[in-house]
Short mmCIF file of N, CA and C in Angstrom, two decimals:
data_model
loop_
_atom_site.label_atom_id
_atom_site.label_comp_id
_atom_site.label_asym_id
_atom_site.label_seq_id
_atom_site.Cartn_x
_atom_site.Cartn_y
_atom_site.Cartn_z
N UNK A 1 142.01 64.89 122.80
CA UNK A 1 140.87 64.05 123.06
C UNK A 1 139.60 64.86 122.84
N UNK A 2 138.69 64.41 122.01
CA UNK A 2 137.47 65.17 121.76
C UNK A 2 136.56 65.14 122.98
N UNK A 3 135.70 66.15 123.06
CA UNK A 3 134.76 66.22 124.18
C UNK A 3 133.71 65.12 124.04
N UNK A 4 133.20 64.67 125.16
CA UNK A 4 132.16 63.64 125.17
C UNK A 4 130.77 64.26 125.31
N UNK A 5 130.73 65.57 125.32
CA UNK A 5 129.45 66.28 125.44
C UNK A 5 128.61 66.01 124.20
N UNK A 6 127.33 65.75 124.40
CA UNK A 6 126.48 65.38 123.26
C UNK A 6 125.61 66.54 122.78
N UNK A 7 126.12 67.74 122.86
CA UNK A 7 125.36 68.90 122.41
C UNK A 7 125.41 69.07 120.90
N UNK A 8 125.08 70.27 120.46
CA UNK A 8 125.07 70.58 119.03
C UNK A 8 126.50 70.58 118.50
N UNK A 9 126.67 70.45 117.19
CA UNK A 9 128.02 70.52 116.61
C UNK A 9 128.74 71.83 116.97
N UNK A 10 128.01 72.95 117.01
CA UNK A 10 128.61 74.24 117.36
C UNK A 10 129.11 74.23 118.80
N UNK A 11 128.31 73.65 119.71
CA UNK A 11 128.71 73.57 121.12
C UNK A 11 129.93 72.66 121.27
N UNK A 12 129.95 71.55 120.56
CA UNK A 12 131.07 70.63 120.64
C UNK A 12 132.36 71.28 120.11
N UNK A 13 132.25 72.00 119.00
CA UNK A 13 133.43 72.70 118.45
C UNK A 13 133.94 73.73 119.45
N UNK A 14 133.03 74.48 120.06
CA UNK A 14 133.43 75.50 121.05
C UNK A 14 134.11 74.85 122.25
N UNK A 15 133.55 73.76 122.75
CA UNK A 15 134.16 73.06 123.89
C UNK A 15 135.53 72.50 123.53
N UNK A 16 135.66 71.90 122.35
CA UNK A 16 136.95 71.36 121.93
C UNK A 16 137.99 72.47 121.79
N UNK A 17 137.60 73.61 121.22
CA UNK A 17 138.52 74.73 121.08
C UNK A 17 138.93 75.25 122.46
N UNK A 18 137.96 75.35 123.37
CA UNK A 18 138.25 75.82 124.73
C UNK A 18 139.24 74.90 125.43
N UNK A 19 138.99 73.60 125.37
CA UNK A 19 139.87 72.64 126.03
C UNK A 19 141.28 72.72 125.45
N UNK A 20 141.38 72.79 124.14
CA UNK A 20 142.70 72.86 123.49
C UNK A 20 143.42 74.16 123.83
N UNK A 21 142.67 75.27 123.83
CA UNK A 21 143.26 76.56 124.18
C UNK A 21 143.77 76.55 125.61
N UNK A 22 142.94 76.06 126.54
CA UNK A 22 143.33 76.02 127.94
C UNK A 22 144.56 75.15 128.15
N UNK A 23 144.56 73.96 127.56
CA UNK A 23 145.72 73.06 127.72
C UNK A 23 146.98 73.64 127.11
N UNK A 24 146.85 74.24 125.95
CA UNK A 24 148.02 74.86 125.31
C UNK A 24 148.53 76.03 126.14
N UNK A 25 147.62 76.87 126.64
CA UNK A 25 148.04 78.01 127.46
C UNK A 25 148.76 77.54 128.72
N UNK A 26 148.25 76.50 129.34
CA UNK A 26 148.90 75.96 130.53
C UNK A 26 150.30 75.42 130.18
N UNK A 27 150.41 74.67 129.10
CA UNK A 27 151.70 74.12 128.69
C UNK A 27 152.71 75.23 128.37
N UNK A 28 152.24 76.28 127.70
CA UNK A 28 153.12 77.41 127.38
C UNK A 28 153.58 78.09 128.67
N UNK A 29 152.66 78.31 129.60
CA UNK A 29 153.01 78.98 130.85
C UNK A 29 154.06 78.18 131.62
N UNK A 30 153.86 76.88 131.72
CA UNK A 30 154.81 76.02 132.45
C UNK A 30 156.18 76.04 131.76
N UNK A 31 156.21 75.84 130.46
CA UNK A 31 157.48 75.78 129.73
C UNK A 31 158.21 77.12 129.73
N UNK A 32 157.48 78.20 129.53
CA UNK A 32 158.11 79.52 129.43
C UNK A 32 158.60 80.04 130.78
N UNK A 33 158.05 79.52 131.86
CA UNK A 33 158.39 80.06 133.19
C UNK A 33 159.16 79.07 134.06
N UNK A 34 159.56 77.95 133.50
CA UNK A 34 160.27 76.92 134.26
C UNK A 34 161.54 77.48 134.93
N UNK A 35 162.23 78.38 134.27
CA UNK A 35 163.49 78.92 134.77
C UNK A 35 163.33 79.77 136.03
N UNK A 36 162.13 80.22 136.33
CA UNK A 36 161.92 81.10 137.48
C UNK A 36 162.23 80.41 138.81
N UNK A 37 162.06 79.11 138.88
CA UNK A 37 162.34 78.37 140.12
C UNK A 37 163.80 78.53 140.55
N UNK A 38 164.70 78.64 139.58
CA UNK A 38 166.12 78.81 139.91
C UNK A 38 166.38 80.13 140.63
N UNK A 39 165.46 81.07 140.52
CA UNK A 39 165.58 82.38 141.18
C UNK A 39 164.62 82.51 142.36
N UNK A 40 163.98 81.41 142.75
CA UNK A 40 162.98 81.41 143.82
C UNK A 40 161.87 82.42 143.56
N UNK A 41 161.45 82.52 142.30
CA UNK A 41 160.36 83.43 141.93
C UNK A 41 159.15 82.63 141.46
N UNK A 42 157.97 83.09 141.87
CA UNK A 42 156.74 82.55 141.31
C UNK A 42 156.42 83.33 140.04
N UNK A 43 155.46 82.83 139.28
CA UNK A 43 155.05 83.55 138.07
C UNK A 43 154.50 84.92 138.43
N UNK A 44 153.73 85.00 139.51
CA UNK A 44 153.17 86.29 139.93
C UNK A 44 154.26 87.26 140.38
N UNK A 45 155.25 86.76 141.12
CA UNK A 45 156.35 87.63 141.55
C UNK A 45 157.13 88.15 140.34
N UNK A 46 157.40 87.27 139.38
CA UNK A 46 158.08 87.70 138.17
C UNK A 46 157.25 88.75 137.45
N UNK A 47 155.95 88.53 137.34
CA UNK A 47 155.06 89.49 136.69
C UNK A 47 155.13 90.86 137.32
N UNK A 48 155.18 90.90 138.65
CA UNK A 48 155.26 92.19 139.36
C UNK A 48 156.58 92.89 139.05
N UNK A 49 157.71 92.19 139.22
CA UNK A 49 158.97 92.89 139.02
C UNK A 49 159.21 93.23 137.55
N UNK A 50 158.68 92.41 136.65
CA UNK A 50 158.80 92.72 135.22
C UNK A 50 157.97 93.96 134.87
N UNK A 51 156.76 94.06 135.40
CA UNK A 51 155.92 95.24 135.15
C UNK A 51 156.56 96.49 135.72
N UNK A 52 157.08 96.41 136.93
CA UNK A 52 157.72 97.57 137.55
C UNK A 52 158.98 97.98 136.78
N UNK A 53 159.70 97.00 136.27
CA UNK A 53 160.92 97.28 135.50
C UNK A 53 160.59 98.06 134.23
N UNK A 54 159.53 97.67 133.54
CA UNK A 54 159.19 98.32 132.28
C UNK A 54 158.33 99.57 132.45
N UNK A 55 157.52 99.64 133.49
CA UNK A 55 156.56 100.74 133.62
C UNK A 55 156.87 101.71 134.75
N UNK A 56 157.79 101.34 135.63
CA UNK A 56 158.08 102.20 136.77
C UNK A 56 157.10 101.95 137.90
N UNK A 57 157.17 102.76 138.96
CA UNK A 57 156.30 102.56 140.13
C UNK A 57 154.81 102.53 139.74
N UNK A 58 154.09 101.59 140.35
CA UNK A 58 152.66 101.43 140.11
C UNK A 58 151.94 101.16 141.42
N UNK A 59 150.67 101.51 141.47
CA UNK A 59 149.86 101.16 142.63
C UNK A 59 149.55 99.67 142.57
N UNK A 60 149.10 99.13 143.70
CA UNK A 60 148.76 97.71 143.73
C UNK A 60 147.63 97.41 142.75
N UNK A 61 146.64 98.30 142.63
CA UNK A 61 145.53 98.10 141.69
C UNK A 61 146.05 98.07 140.25
N UNK A 62 146.95 99.00 139.90
CA UNK A 62 147.53 99.02 138.56
C UNK A 62 148.31 97.74 138.28
N UNK A 63 149.06 97.27 139.28
CA UNK A 63 149.81 96.02 139.11
C UNK A 63 148.87 94.85 138.90
N UNK A 64 147.79 94.79 139.67
CA UNK A 64 146.82 93.70 139.52
C UNK A 64 146.25 93.69 138.11
N UNK A 65 145.93 94.87 137.58
CA UNK A 65 145.40 94.95 136.22
C UNK A 65 146.44 94.52 135.19
N UNK A 66 147.69 94.88 135.40
CA UNK A 66 148.75 94.57 134.44
C UNK A 66 149.08 93.08 134.39
N UNK A 67 149.10 92.43 135.56
CA UNK A 67 149.51 91.02 135.56
C UNK A 67 148.33 90.06 135.72
N UNK A 68 147.11 90.60 135.63
CA UNK A 68 145.89 89.78 135.62
C UNK A 68 145.74 88.94 136.88
N UNK A 69 145.95 89.57 138.03
CA UNK A 69 145.75 88.92 139.32
C UNK A 69 144.85 89.82 140.17
N UNK A 70 144.20 89.24 141.16
CA UNK A 70 143.36 90.04 142.06
C UNK A 70 144.27 90.85 142.98
N UNK A 71 143.80 92.02 143.41
CA UNK A 71 144.62 92.84 144.29
C UNK A 71 144.81 92.15 145.64
N UNK A 72 143.84 91.32 146.06
CA UNK A 72 143.99 90.58 147.31
C UNK A 72 145.13 89.58 147.24
N UNK A 73 145.21 88.83 146.15
CA UNK A 73 146.29 87.88 145.94
C UNK A 73 147.63 88.61 145.84
N UNK A 74 147.59 89.77 145.23
CA UNK A 74 148.82 90.53 145.00
C UNK A 74 149.43 91.05 146.30
N UNK A 75 148.61 91.26 147.33
CA UNK A 75 149.13 91.74 148.61
C UNK A 75 150.19 90.79 149.14
N UNK A 76 149.89 89.49 149.12
CA UNK A 76 150.85 88.51 149.61
C UNK A 76 152.09 88.45 148.70
N UNK A 77 151.88 88.54 147.40
CA UNK A 77 153.01 88.51 146.46
C UNK A 77 153.94 89.69 146.76
N UNK A 78 153.38 90.88 146.92
CA UNK A 78 154.19 92.07 147.19
C UNK A 78 154.83 91.98 148.57
N UNK A 79 154.09 91.46 149.56
CA UNK A 79 154.68 91.25 150.89
C UNK A 79 155.94 90.42 150.79
N UNK A 80 155.88 89.33 150.03
CA UNK A 80 157.04 88.44 149.90
C UNK A 80 158.18 89.11 149.14
N UNK A 81 157.86 89.87 148.10
CA UNK A 81 158.91 90.59 147.36
C UNK A 81 159.55 91.67 148.25
N UNK A 82 158.73 92.31 149.06
CA UNK A 82 159.25 93.33 149.98
C UNK A 82 160.14 92.68 151.05
N UNK A 83 159.70 91.53 151.58
CA UNK A 83 160.50 90.78 152.55
C UNK A 83 161.87 90.44 151.98
N UNK A 84 161.90 90.09 150.69
CA UNK A 84 163.16 89.74 150.02
C UNK A 84 163.91 90.95 149.50
N UNK A 85 163.42 92.14 149.82
CA UNK A 85 164.04 93.42 149.47
C UNK A 85 164.16 93.62 147.96
N UNK A 86 163.16 93.12 147.22
CA UNK A 86 163.14 93.30 145.77
C UNK A 86 162.25 94.47 145.35
N UNK A 87 161.27 94.82 146.20
CA UNK A 87 160.40 95.97 145.96
C UNK A 87 160.25 96.74 147.26
N UNK A 88 159.75 97.96 147.13
CA UNK A 88 159.40 98.75 148.32
C UNK A 88 158.07 99.43 148.07
N UNK A 89 157.39 99.76 149.16
CA UNK A 89 156.11 100.46 149.10
C UNK A 89 156.31 101.87 149.62
N UNK A 90 155.72 102.84 148.92
CA UNK A 90 155.79 104.24 149.32
C UNK A 90 154.41 104.87 149.14
N UNK A 91 154.01 105.69 150.08
CA UNK A 91 152.76 106.44 149.94
C UNK A 91 152.89 107.45 148.80
N UNK A 92 151.84 107.57 148.02
CA UNK A 92 151.80 108.55 146.94
C UNK A 92 151.79 109.93 147.57
N UNK A 93 152.68 110.84 147.15
CA UNK A 93 152.73 112.16 147.76
C UNK A 93 151.49 113.01 147.47
N UNK A 94 150.80 112.74 146.39
CA UNK A 94 149.61 113.51 146.03
C UNK A 94 148.36 112.94 146.70
N UNK A 95 148.21 111.63 146.68
CA UNK A 95 147.04 110.96 147.25
C UNK A 95 147.54 109.94 148.27
N UNK A 96 147.53 110.32 149.54
CA UNK A 96 148.11 109.48 150.59
C UNK A 96 147.38 108.15 150.78
N UNK A 97 146.20 108.00 150.17
CA UNK A 97 145.49 106.72 150.24
C UNK A 97 146.15 105.67 149.36
N UNK A 98 146.90 106.10 148.37
CA UNK A 98 147.51 105.20 147.39
C UNK A 98 148.92 104.83 147.84
N UNK A 99 149.22 103.55 147.74
CA UNK A 99 150.56 103.06 148.03
C UNK A 99 151.16 102.57 146.72
N UNK A 100 152.26 103.17 146.32
CA UNK A 100 152.94 102.78 145.10
C UNK A 100 154.02 101.75 145.42
N UNK A 101 154.21 100.84 144.49
CA UNK A 101 155.22 99.80 144.63
C UNK A 101 156.30 100.08 143.59
N UNK A 102 157.57 99.99 144.00
CA UNK A 102 158.66 100.23 143.06
C UNK A 102 159.78 99.22 143.32
N UNK A 103 160.62 99.05 142.31
CA UNK A 103 161.75 98.14 142.43
C UNK A 103 162.84 98.75 143.30
N UNK A 104 163.50 97.90 144.07
CA UNK A 104 164.72 98.30 144.76
C UNK A 104 165.90 98.03 143.80
N UNK A 105 167.08 98.50 144.13
CA UNK A 105 168.23 98.15 143.28
C UNK A 105 168.43 96.63 143.16
N UNK A 106 168.15 95.88 144.25
CA UNK A 106 168.26 94.42 144.18
C UNK A 106 167.23 93.84 143.22
N UNK A 107 166.03 94.38 143.26
CA UNK A 107 164.98 93.92 142.35
C UNK A 107 165.32 94.21 140.91
N UNK A 108 165.87 95.39 140.68
CA UNK A 108 166.26 95.76 139.31
C UNK A 108 167.38 94.84 138.81
N UNK A 109 168.35 94.56 139.66
CA UNK A 109 169.44 93.66 139.26
C UNK A 109 168.91 92.26 138.96
N UNK A 110 167.95 91.80 139.77
CA UNK A 110 167.40 90.47 139.54
C UNK A 110 166.66 90.39 138.20
N UNK A 111 165.79 91.35 137.93
CA UNK A 111 165.02 91.29 136.68
C UNK A 111 165.95 91.42 135.47
N UNK A 112 167.00 92.20 135.60
CA UNK A 112 167.94 92.33 134.49
C UNK A 112 168.68 91.02 134.21
N UNK A 113 168.85 90.19 135.23
CA UNK A 113 169.51 88.90 135.00
C UNK A 113 168.51 87.83 134.54
N UNK A 114 167.25 87.92 134.98
CA UNK A 114 166.24 86.92 134.64
C UNK A 114 165.63 87.16 133.26
N UNK A 115 165.42 88.42 132.91
CA UNK A 115 164.66 88.76 131.70
C UNK A 115 165.23 88.15 130.41
N UNK A 116 166.53 88.19 130.17
CA UNK A 116 167.03 87.57 128.93
C UNK A 116 166.70 86.08 128.83
N UNK A 117 166.79 85.35 129.95
CA UNK A 117 166.43 83.93 129.94
C UNK A 117 164.94 83.76 129.69
N UNK A 118 164.15 84.65 130.25
CA UNK A 118 162.70 84.59 130.08
C UNK A 118 162.33 84.78 128.61
N UNK A 119 162.90 85.77 127.99
CA UNK A 119 162.63 86.03 126.57
C UNK A 119 163.08 84.83 125.73
N UNK A 120 164.24 84.29 126.05
CA UNK A 120 164.73 83.12 125.32
C UNK A 120 163.76 81.94 125.48
N UNK A 121 163.26 81.74 126.71
CA UNK A 121 162.33 80.64 126.95
C UNK A 121 161.04 80.80 126.16
N UNK A 122 160.52 82.02 126.10
CA UNK A 122 159.30 82.27 125.34
C UNK A 122 159.56 82.05 123.85
N UNK A 123 160.68 82.57 123.38
CA UNK A 123 161.04 82.37 121.97
C UNK A 123 161.13 80.89 121.65
N UNK A 124 161.77 80.14 122.53
CA UNK A 124 161.94 78.71 122.31
C UNK A 124 160.58 77.99 122.26
N UNK A 125 159.65 78.36 123.13
CA UNK A 125 158.32 77.75 123.13
C UNK A 125 157.66 77.91 121.76
N UNK A 126 157.77 79.10 121.19
CA UNK A 126 157.05 79.39 119.96
C UNK A 126 157.78 78.98 118.69
N UNK A 127 158.99 78.40 118.82
CA UNK A 127 159.66 77.90 117.62
C UNK A 127 158.94 76.67 117.06
N UNK A 128 158.02 76.12 117.82
CA UNK A 128 157.20 74.99 117.33
C UNK A 128 156.34 75.44 116.15
N UNK A 129 155.98 76.72 116.14
CA UNK A 129 155.13 77.27 115.08
C UNK A 129 155.97 77.93 114.00
N UNK A 130 155.45 77.95 112.79
CA UNK A 130 156.10 78.71 111.73
C UNK A 130 155.84 80.19 111.99
N UNK A 131 156.61 81.08 111.37
CA UNK A 131 156.33 82.52 111.54
C UNK A 131 154.90 82.88 111.13
N UNK A 132 154.40 82.27 110.09
CA UNK A 132 153.03 82.55 109.64
C UNK A 132 152.01 82.08 110.68
N UNK A 133 152.24 80.89 111.24
CA UNK A 133 151.33 80.37 112.27
C UNK A 133 151.36 81.24 113.52
N UNK A 134 152.54 81.74 113.87
CA UNK A 134 152.67 82.62 115.03
C UNK A 134 151.89 83.92 114.82
N UNK A 135 151.96 84.48 113.64
CA UNK A 135 151.19 85.69 113.31
C UNK A 135 149.70 85.39 113.38
N UNK A 136 149.30 84.24 112.85
CA UNK A 136 147.88 83.85 112.87
C UNK A 136 147.41 83.63 114.31
N UNK A 137 148.23 82.96 115.12
CA UNK A 137 147.87 82.74 116.53
C UNK A 137 147.71 84.07 117.26
N UNK A 138 148.63 84.98 117.05
CA UNK A 138 148.54 86.30 117.70
C UNK A 138 147.27 87.03 117.27
N UNK A 139 146.94 86.97 116.00
CA UNK A 139 145.74 87.65 115.50
C UNK A 139 144.47 87.02 116.07
N UNK A 140 144.41 85.70 116.11
CA UNK A 140 143.21 85.02 116.62
C UNK A 140 143.02 85.24 118.12
N UNK A 141 144.10 85.15 118.89
CA UNK A 141 143.96 85.36 120.33
C UNK A 141 143.63 86.81 120.64
N UNK A 142 144.16 87.74 119.86
CA UNK A 142 143.81 89.16 120.05
C UNK A 142 142.34 89.38 119.73
N UNK A 143 141.87 88.80 118.64
CA UNK A 143 140.46 88.94 118.26
C UNK A 143 139.56 88.37 119.34
N UNK A 144 139.91 87.20 119.85
CA UNK A 144 139.11 86.58 120.90
C UNK A 144 139.11 87.44 122.18
N UNK A 145 140.28 87.88 122.60
CA UNK A 145 140.38 88.69 123.82
C UNK A 145 139.64 90.01 123.72
N UNK A 146 139.84 90.73 122.60
CA UNK A 146 139.16 92.02 122.43
C UNK A 146 137.66 91.84 122.29
N UNK A 147 137.24 90.79 121.58
CA UNK A 147 135.81 90.54 121.43
C UNK A 147 135.14 90.24 122.75
N UNK A 148 135.80 89.45 123.59
CA UNK A 148 135.23 89.14 124.90
C UNK A 148 135.22 90.36 125.81
N UNK A 149 136.27 91.17 125.74
CA UNK A 149 136.30 92.40 126.55
C UNK A 149 135.19 93.35 126.12
N UNK A 150 134.98 93.48 124.81
CA UNK A 150 133.91 94.34 124.30
C UNK A 150 132.54 93.82 124.75
N UNK A 151 132.34 92.52 124.65
CA UNK A 151 131.08 91.93 125.07
C UNK A 151 130.86 92.17 126.56
N UNK A 152 131.89 91.98 127.36
CA UNK A 152 131.79 92.19 128.81
C UNK A 152 131.44 93.64 129.13
N UNK A 153 132.07 94.58 128.43
CA UNK A 153 131.79 96.00 128.67
C UNK A 153 130.36 96.37 128.29
N UNK A 154 129.81 95.70 127.28
CA UNK A 154 128.44 95.99 126.86
C UNK A 154 127.41 95.38 127.82
N UNK A 155 127.71 94.18 128.32
CA UNK A 155 126.73 93.52 129.19
C UNK A 155 126.90 93.89 130.65
N UNK A 156 128.11 94.28 131.06
CA UNK A 156 128.38 94.65 132.45
C UNK A 156 129.22 95.92 132.49
N UNK A 157 128.60 97.08 132.19
CA UNK A 157 129.40 98.31 132.20
C UNK A 157 130.00 98.56 133.57
N UNK A 158 131.22 99.05 133.59
CA UNK A 158 131.87 99.38 134.86
C UNK A 158 131.12 100.53 135.49
N UNK A 159 131.06 100.51 136.80
CA UNK A 159 130.37 101.58 137.51
C UNK A 159 131.33 102.28 138.45
N UNK A 160 130.95 103.46 138.83
CA UNK A 160 131.74 104.20 139.80
C UNK A 160 130.79 104.81 140.81
N UNK A 161 131.28 104.99 142.02
CA UNK A 161 130.47 105.59 143.08
C UNK A 161 130.41 107.10 142.85
N UNK A 162 129.21 107.64 143.11
CA UNK A 162 129.01 109.09 143.00
C UNK A 162 128.28 109.58 144.22
N UNK A 163 128.92 110.41 144.97
CA UNK A 163 128.25 111.04 146.10
C UNK A 163 127.76 110.05 147.13
N UNK A 164 126.57 110.27 147.63
CA UNK A 164 126.02 109.53 148.77
C UNK A 164 125.57 108.13 148.38
N UNK A 165 126.51 107.29 147.98
CA UNK A 165 126.20 105.89 147.72
C UNK A 165 125.55 105.60 146.38
N UNK A 166 125.33 106.60 145.54
CA UNK A 166 124.74 106.33 144.24
C UNK A 166 125.81 105.77 143.32
N UNK A 167 125.39 104.99 142.34
CA UNK A 167 126.32 104.38 141.39
C UNK A 167 125.88 104.74 140.00
N UNK A 168 126.82 105.11 139.16
CA UNK A 168 126.47 105.40 137.76
C UNK A 168 127.48 104.73 136.86
N UNK A 169 127.06 104.34 135.67
CA UNK A 169 128.01 103.71 134.73
C UNK A 169 129.11 104.70 134.37
N UNK A 170 130.32 104.17 134.18
CA UNK A 170 131.41 105.04 133.74
C UNK A 170 131.16 105.47 132.31
N UNK A 171 131.73 106.58 131.96
CA UNK A 171 131.58 107.07 130.58
C UNK A 171 130.37 107.97 130.42
N UNK A 172 129.60 108.17 131.47
CA UNK A 172 128.47 109.09 131.37
C UNK A 172 128.90 110.45 131.89
N UNK A 173 128.24 111.47 131.42
CA UNK A 173 128.54 112.82 131.87
C UNK A 173 127.84 113.09 133.18
N UNK A 174 128.55 113.61 134.19
CA UNK A 174 127.90 113.91 135.47
C UNK A 174 126.99 115.10 135.36
#
């Protein structure tokens, strides 16, 4: 359905592309992750155990960055995974302020049984596209994502605290 916004042709094209991208992304997410309910896993829980399976123990901040969730939201996700004995939390031996999350043997067994179905589900979703269209989609979404990340870094450089409450942009020499 085309947008009803009466802006410029460029604005209308951008809005239509955004709406189509959002709807397609939502449909892909639902279809590719439908099987998780059979394992009583949410998408976020699956993301955590899948990241830990492939990358090993990670801090909560690293996990949040990997699965694109806020660290606050992730606390509850990890609490539930820990309750179900799928992950455990351990203090980092070098920096006791950091708590690392790792898979338990039960968590590893679960991801090993879920992952093949997950890959199959994703493959099945994308069989709608030809191989050439899939390559084009990957290239366009990568271009869009990297371009937006670059723009964000230029307009809002990340900062870090230095000393007595001062803040300086990252990437500068102290």
